[in-house]
Coordinates of C-alpha atoms in Angstrom, one line a residue:
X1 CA 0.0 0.0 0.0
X2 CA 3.0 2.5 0.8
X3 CA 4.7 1.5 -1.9
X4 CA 1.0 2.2 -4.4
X5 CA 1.0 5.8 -2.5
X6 CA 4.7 6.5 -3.5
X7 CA 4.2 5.7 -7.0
X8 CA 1.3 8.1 -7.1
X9 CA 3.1 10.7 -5.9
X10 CA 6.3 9.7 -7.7
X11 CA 3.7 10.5 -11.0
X12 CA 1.8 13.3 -9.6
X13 CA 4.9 15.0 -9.0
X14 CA 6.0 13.9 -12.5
X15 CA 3.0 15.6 -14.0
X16 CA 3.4 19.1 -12.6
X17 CA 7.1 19.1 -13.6
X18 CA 5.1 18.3 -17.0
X19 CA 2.8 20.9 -16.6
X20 CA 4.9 23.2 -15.6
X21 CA 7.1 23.0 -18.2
X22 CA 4.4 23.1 -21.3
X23 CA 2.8 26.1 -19.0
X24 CA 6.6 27.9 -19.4
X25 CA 6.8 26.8 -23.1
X26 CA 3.3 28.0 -23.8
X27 CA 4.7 31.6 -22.7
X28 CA 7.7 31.9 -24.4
X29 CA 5.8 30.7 -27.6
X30 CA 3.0 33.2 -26.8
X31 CA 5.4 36.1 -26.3
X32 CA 7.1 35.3 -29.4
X33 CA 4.5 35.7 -31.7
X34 CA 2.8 39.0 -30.4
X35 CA 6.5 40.5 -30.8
X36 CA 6.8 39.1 -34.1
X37 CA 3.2 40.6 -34.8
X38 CA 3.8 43.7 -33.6
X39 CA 7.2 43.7 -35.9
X40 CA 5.2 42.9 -38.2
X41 CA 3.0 45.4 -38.2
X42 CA 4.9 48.4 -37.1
X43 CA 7.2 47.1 -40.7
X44 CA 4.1 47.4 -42.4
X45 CA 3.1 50.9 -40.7
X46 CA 6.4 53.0 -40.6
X47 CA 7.1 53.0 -44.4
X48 CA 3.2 54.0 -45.5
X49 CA 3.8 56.9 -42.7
X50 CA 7.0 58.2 -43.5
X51 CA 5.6 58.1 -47.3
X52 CA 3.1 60.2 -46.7
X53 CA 4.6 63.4 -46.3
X54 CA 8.2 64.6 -47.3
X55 CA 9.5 68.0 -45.2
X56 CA 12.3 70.2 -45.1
X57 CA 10.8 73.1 -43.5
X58 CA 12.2 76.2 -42.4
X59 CA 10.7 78.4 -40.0
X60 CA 10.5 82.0 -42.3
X61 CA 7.7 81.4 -44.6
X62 CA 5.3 80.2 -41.7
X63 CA 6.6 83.1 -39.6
X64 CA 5.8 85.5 -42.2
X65 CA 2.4 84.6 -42.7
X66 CA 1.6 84.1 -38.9
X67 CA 3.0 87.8 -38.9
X68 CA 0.5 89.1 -42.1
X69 CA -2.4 87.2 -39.8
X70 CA -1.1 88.6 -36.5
X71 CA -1.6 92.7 -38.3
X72 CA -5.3 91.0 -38.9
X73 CA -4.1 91.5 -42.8
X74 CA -5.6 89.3 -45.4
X75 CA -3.5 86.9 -46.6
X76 CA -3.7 86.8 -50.7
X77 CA -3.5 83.0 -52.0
X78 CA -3.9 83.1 -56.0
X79 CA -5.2 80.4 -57.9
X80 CA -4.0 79.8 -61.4
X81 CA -6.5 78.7 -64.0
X82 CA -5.8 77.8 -67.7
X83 CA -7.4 76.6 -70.2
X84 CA -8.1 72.6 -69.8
X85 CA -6.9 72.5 -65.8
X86 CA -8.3 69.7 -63.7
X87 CA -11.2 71.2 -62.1
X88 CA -10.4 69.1 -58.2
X89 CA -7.1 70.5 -58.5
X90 CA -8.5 73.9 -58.4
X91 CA -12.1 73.1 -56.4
X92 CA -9.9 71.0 -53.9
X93 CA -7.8 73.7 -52.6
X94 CA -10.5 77.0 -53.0
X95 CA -13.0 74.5 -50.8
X96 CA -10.5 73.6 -48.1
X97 CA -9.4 77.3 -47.8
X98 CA -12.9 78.7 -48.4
X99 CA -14.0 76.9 -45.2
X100 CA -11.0 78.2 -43.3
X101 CA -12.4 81.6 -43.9
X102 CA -15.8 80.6 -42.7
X103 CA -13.7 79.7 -39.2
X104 CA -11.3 82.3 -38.9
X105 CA -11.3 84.5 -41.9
X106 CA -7.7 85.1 -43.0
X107 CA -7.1 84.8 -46.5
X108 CA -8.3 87.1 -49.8
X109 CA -9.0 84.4 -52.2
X110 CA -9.1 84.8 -56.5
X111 CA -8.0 83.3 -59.5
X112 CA -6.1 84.6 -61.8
X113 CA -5.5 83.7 -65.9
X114 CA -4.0 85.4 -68.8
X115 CA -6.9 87.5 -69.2
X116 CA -9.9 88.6 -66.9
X117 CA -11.8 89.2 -69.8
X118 CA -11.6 85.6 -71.3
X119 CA -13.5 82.8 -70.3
X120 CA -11.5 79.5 -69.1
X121 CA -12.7 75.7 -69.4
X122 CA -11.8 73.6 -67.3
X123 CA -10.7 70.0 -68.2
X124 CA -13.4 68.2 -70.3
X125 CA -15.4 71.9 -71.1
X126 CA -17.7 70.9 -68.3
X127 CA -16.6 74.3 -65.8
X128 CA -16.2 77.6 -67.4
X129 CA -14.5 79.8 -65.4
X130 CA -13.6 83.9 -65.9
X131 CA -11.0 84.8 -63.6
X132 CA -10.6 87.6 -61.0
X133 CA -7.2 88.8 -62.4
X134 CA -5.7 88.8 -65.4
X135 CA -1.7 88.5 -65.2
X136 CA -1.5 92.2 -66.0
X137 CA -3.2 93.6 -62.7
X138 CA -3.0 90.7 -60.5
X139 CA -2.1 91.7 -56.5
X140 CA 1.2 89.7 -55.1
X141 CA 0.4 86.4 -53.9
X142 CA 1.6 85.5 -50.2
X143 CA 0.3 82.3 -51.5
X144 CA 0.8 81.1 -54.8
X145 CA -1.5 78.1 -55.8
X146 CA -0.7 76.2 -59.1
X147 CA -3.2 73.1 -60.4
X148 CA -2.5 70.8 -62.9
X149 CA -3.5 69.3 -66.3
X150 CA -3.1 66.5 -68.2
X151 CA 0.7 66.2 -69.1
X152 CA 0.1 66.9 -72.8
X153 CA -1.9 69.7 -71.7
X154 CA 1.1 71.6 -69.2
X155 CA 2.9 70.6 -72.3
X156 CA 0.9 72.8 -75.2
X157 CA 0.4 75.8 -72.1
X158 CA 3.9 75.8 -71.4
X159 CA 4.9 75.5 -75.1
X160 CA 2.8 78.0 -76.3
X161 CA 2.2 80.7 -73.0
X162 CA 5.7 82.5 -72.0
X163 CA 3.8 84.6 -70.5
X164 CA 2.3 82.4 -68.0
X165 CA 6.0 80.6 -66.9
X166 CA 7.5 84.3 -66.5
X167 CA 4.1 85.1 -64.5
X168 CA 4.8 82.2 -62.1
X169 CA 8.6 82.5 -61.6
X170 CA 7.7 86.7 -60.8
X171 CA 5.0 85.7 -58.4
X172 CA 7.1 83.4 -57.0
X173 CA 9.8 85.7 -56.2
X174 CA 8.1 87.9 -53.7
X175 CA 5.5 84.5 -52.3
X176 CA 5.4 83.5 -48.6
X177 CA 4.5 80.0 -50.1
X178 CA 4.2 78.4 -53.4
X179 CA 1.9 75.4 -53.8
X180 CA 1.4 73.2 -56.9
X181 CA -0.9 70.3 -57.4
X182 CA -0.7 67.3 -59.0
X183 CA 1.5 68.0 -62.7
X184 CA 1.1 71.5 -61.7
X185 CA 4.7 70.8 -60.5
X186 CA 5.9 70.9 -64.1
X187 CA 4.5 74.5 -64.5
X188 CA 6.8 75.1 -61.7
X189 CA 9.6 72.9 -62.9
X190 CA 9.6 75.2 -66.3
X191 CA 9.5 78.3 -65.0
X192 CA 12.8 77.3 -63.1
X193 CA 10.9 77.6 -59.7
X194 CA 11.4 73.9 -58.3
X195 CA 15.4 74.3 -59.5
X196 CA 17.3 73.0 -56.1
X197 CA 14.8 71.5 -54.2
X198 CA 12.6 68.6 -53.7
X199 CA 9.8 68.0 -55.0
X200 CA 7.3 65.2 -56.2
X201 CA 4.1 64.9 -58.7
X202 CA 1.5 62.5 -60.0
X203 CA 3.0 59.0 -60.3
X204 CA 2.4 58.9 -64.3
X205 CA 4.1 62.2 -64.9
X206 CA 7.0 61.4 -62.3
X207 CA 9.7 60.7 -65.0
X208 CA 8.8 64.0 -66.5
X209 CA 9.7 65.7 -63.7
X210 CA 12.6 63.9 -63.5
X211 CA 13.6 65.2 -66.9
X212 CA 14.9 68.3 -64.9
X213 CA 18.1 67.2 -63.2
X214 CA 18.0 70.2 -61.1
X215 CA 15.2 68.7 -59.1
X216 CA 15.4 66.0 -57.1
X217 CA 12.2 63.9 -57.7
X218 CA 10.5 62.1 -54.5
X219 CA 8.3 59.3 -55.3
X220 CA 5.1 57.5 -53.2
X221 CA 4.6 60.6 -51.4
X222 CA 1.5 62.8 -50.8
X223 CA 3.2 66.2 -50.6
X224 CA 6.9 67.3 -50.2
X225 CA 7.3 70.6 -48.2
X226 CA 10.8 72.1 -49.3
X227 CA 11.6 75.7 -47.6
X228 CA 8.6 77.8 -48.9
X229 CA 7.5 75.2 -52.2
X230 CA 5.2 72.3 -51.2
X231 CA 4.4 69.9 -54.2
X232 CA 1.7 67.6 -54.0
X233 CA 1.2 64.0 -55.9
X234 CA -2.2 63.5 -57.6
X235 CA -4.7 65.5 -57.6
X236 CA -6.5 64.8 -54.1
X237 CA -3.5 65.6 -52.0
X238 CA -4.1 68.9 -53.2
X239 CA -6.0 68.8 -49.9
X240 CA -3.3 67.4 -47.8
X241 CA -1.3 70.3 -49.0
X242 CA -3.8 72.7 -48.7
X243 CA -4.9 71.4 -45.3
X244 CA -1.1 71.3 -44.4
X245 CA -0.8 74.8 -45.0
X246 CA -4.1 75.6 -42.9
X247 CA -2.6 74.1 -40.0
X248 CA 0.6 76.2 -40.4
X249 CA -1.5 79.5 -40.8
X250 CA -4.8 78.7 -38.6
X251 CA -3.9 75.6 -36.6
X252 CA -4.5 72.2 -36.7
X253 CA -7.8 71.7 -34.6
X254 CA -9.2 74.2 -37.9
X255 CA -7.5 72.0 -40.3
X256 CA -8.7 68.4 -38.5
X257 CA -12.6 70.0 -38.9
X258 CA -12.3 71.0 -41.8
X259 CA -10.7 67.3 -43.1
X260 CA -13.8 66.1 -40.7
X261 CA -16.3 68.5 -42.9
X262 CA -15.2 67.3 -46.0
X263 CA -15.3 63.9 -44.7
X264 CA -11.5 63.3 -45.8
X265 CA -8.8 60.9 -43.9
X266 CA -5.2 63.2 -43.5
X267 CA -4.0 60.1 -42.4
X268 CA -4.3 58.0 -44.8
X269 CA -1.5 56.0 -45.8
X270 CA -0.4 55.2 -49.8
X271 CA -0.7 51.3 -49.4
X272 CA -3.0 51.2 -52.1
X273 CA -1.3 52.2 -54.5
X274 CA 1.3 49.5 -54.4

């Protein structure tokens, strides 16, 4: 009978060492794979966050718009319109900086073209737009917007409208800021604004703007922010930038409603596009 009740325990105490040790194993095994998931994921997260926004800023060009809003002086932010430009580059920007004004107005906003007097399609014919300004009696822009077009189309306006490269490049001398949107970026790049910097554009026109080797061309990015210059990819990230630039000027509980309002996601990585 002793020598039953030994045995028992001689198991029983063979079983929790058992136990025990699967309990331990279980752990380590456990551990392992929620660090190995959480690798995982932070490898997945990190690149789509650092893609989305490129910056090099420097402190002046905010300072000197804080400084225009701080003397409660309207900020002007021109908008460029030519014949054939994509109508969200345009709407995007005027809508995100149109409701900024409804919150804290700041900004004078208008468009300008070659001519007041002429009317401007946009892409398509669908929008017809006549201008505020013409080039000839346009104010300075403190902001300087620039929307894009199809490739071929910056190609024929560039081609064929001197006037509207030198127009750029002069606004752009005396700018707080200089924005472009989408291919809008090669407008800048051929009026030798973008010379020196970074800069980035829509995916399918990206080796066009790498034809200018003065540039140096960022790819899977939503905007690049380089000194006073931010260049945005396609066409929606006009918002980002815009939005971007709302948070420098008006702060970024403004610029969070007014993503909220428009019911768009700032955060949102480029995963998709892979």
């Amino acid at each position: 009978m002793a020598t039953a009740l030994l045995n028992i325990s001689h198991h029983n105490s063979k079983n929790m060492k058992s136990v025990k040790f699967l309990i331990a194993i279980t752990s380590i095994i456990v551990n392992t794979i929620a660090a190995q998931a959480q690798q995982t994921k932070q490898m997945q997260q990190t690149p789509h966050t650092q893609q989305t926004k490129q910056i090099r800023q420097t402190q002046q060009p905010k300072n000197q718009l804080l400084e225009l809003k701080k003397e409660k002086k309207k900020i002007n932010v021109a908008f460029l319109i030519y014949d054939q430009v994509e109508a969200m580059d345009l709407n995007g920007p005027v809508d995100v900086f149109t409701k900024a004004n409804a919150m804290d107005p700041t900004y004078y906003l208008y468009t300008v073209s070659a001519s007041s007097k002429k009317l401007v399609p946009s892409e398509g014919g669908t929008i017809v737009m006549q201008s505020t300004y013409g080039f000839e009696n346009a104010p300075q822009a403190d902001i300087l917007i620039v929307p894009g077009a199809a490739p071929e189309v910056i190609k024929s306006t560039s081609d064929s409208q001197p006037e509207l490269l030198k127009w750029i490049s002069n606004q752009n001398k005396n700018t707080k800021l200089t924005m472009s949107v989408c291919t809008g970026s090669l407008l800048l790049s051929k009026a030798g604004v973008l010379d020196g910097n970074k800069a980035t554009t829509h995916y399918l026109a990206l080796n066009l703007l790498k034809q200018n080797k003065k540039i140096e061309t960022l790819e899977k990015v939503r905007f690049v922010e380089d000194g006073k210059l931010i260049t945005t990819a396609g066409i929606t990230s006009g918002l980002d930038g815009s939005l971007h630039v709302v948070e420098l000027i008006n702060g970024k509980e403004i610029a969070d409603q007014i993503g909220k309002i428009m019911v768009y996601n700032r955060n949102g990585d480029l995963s998709f596009m892979e």
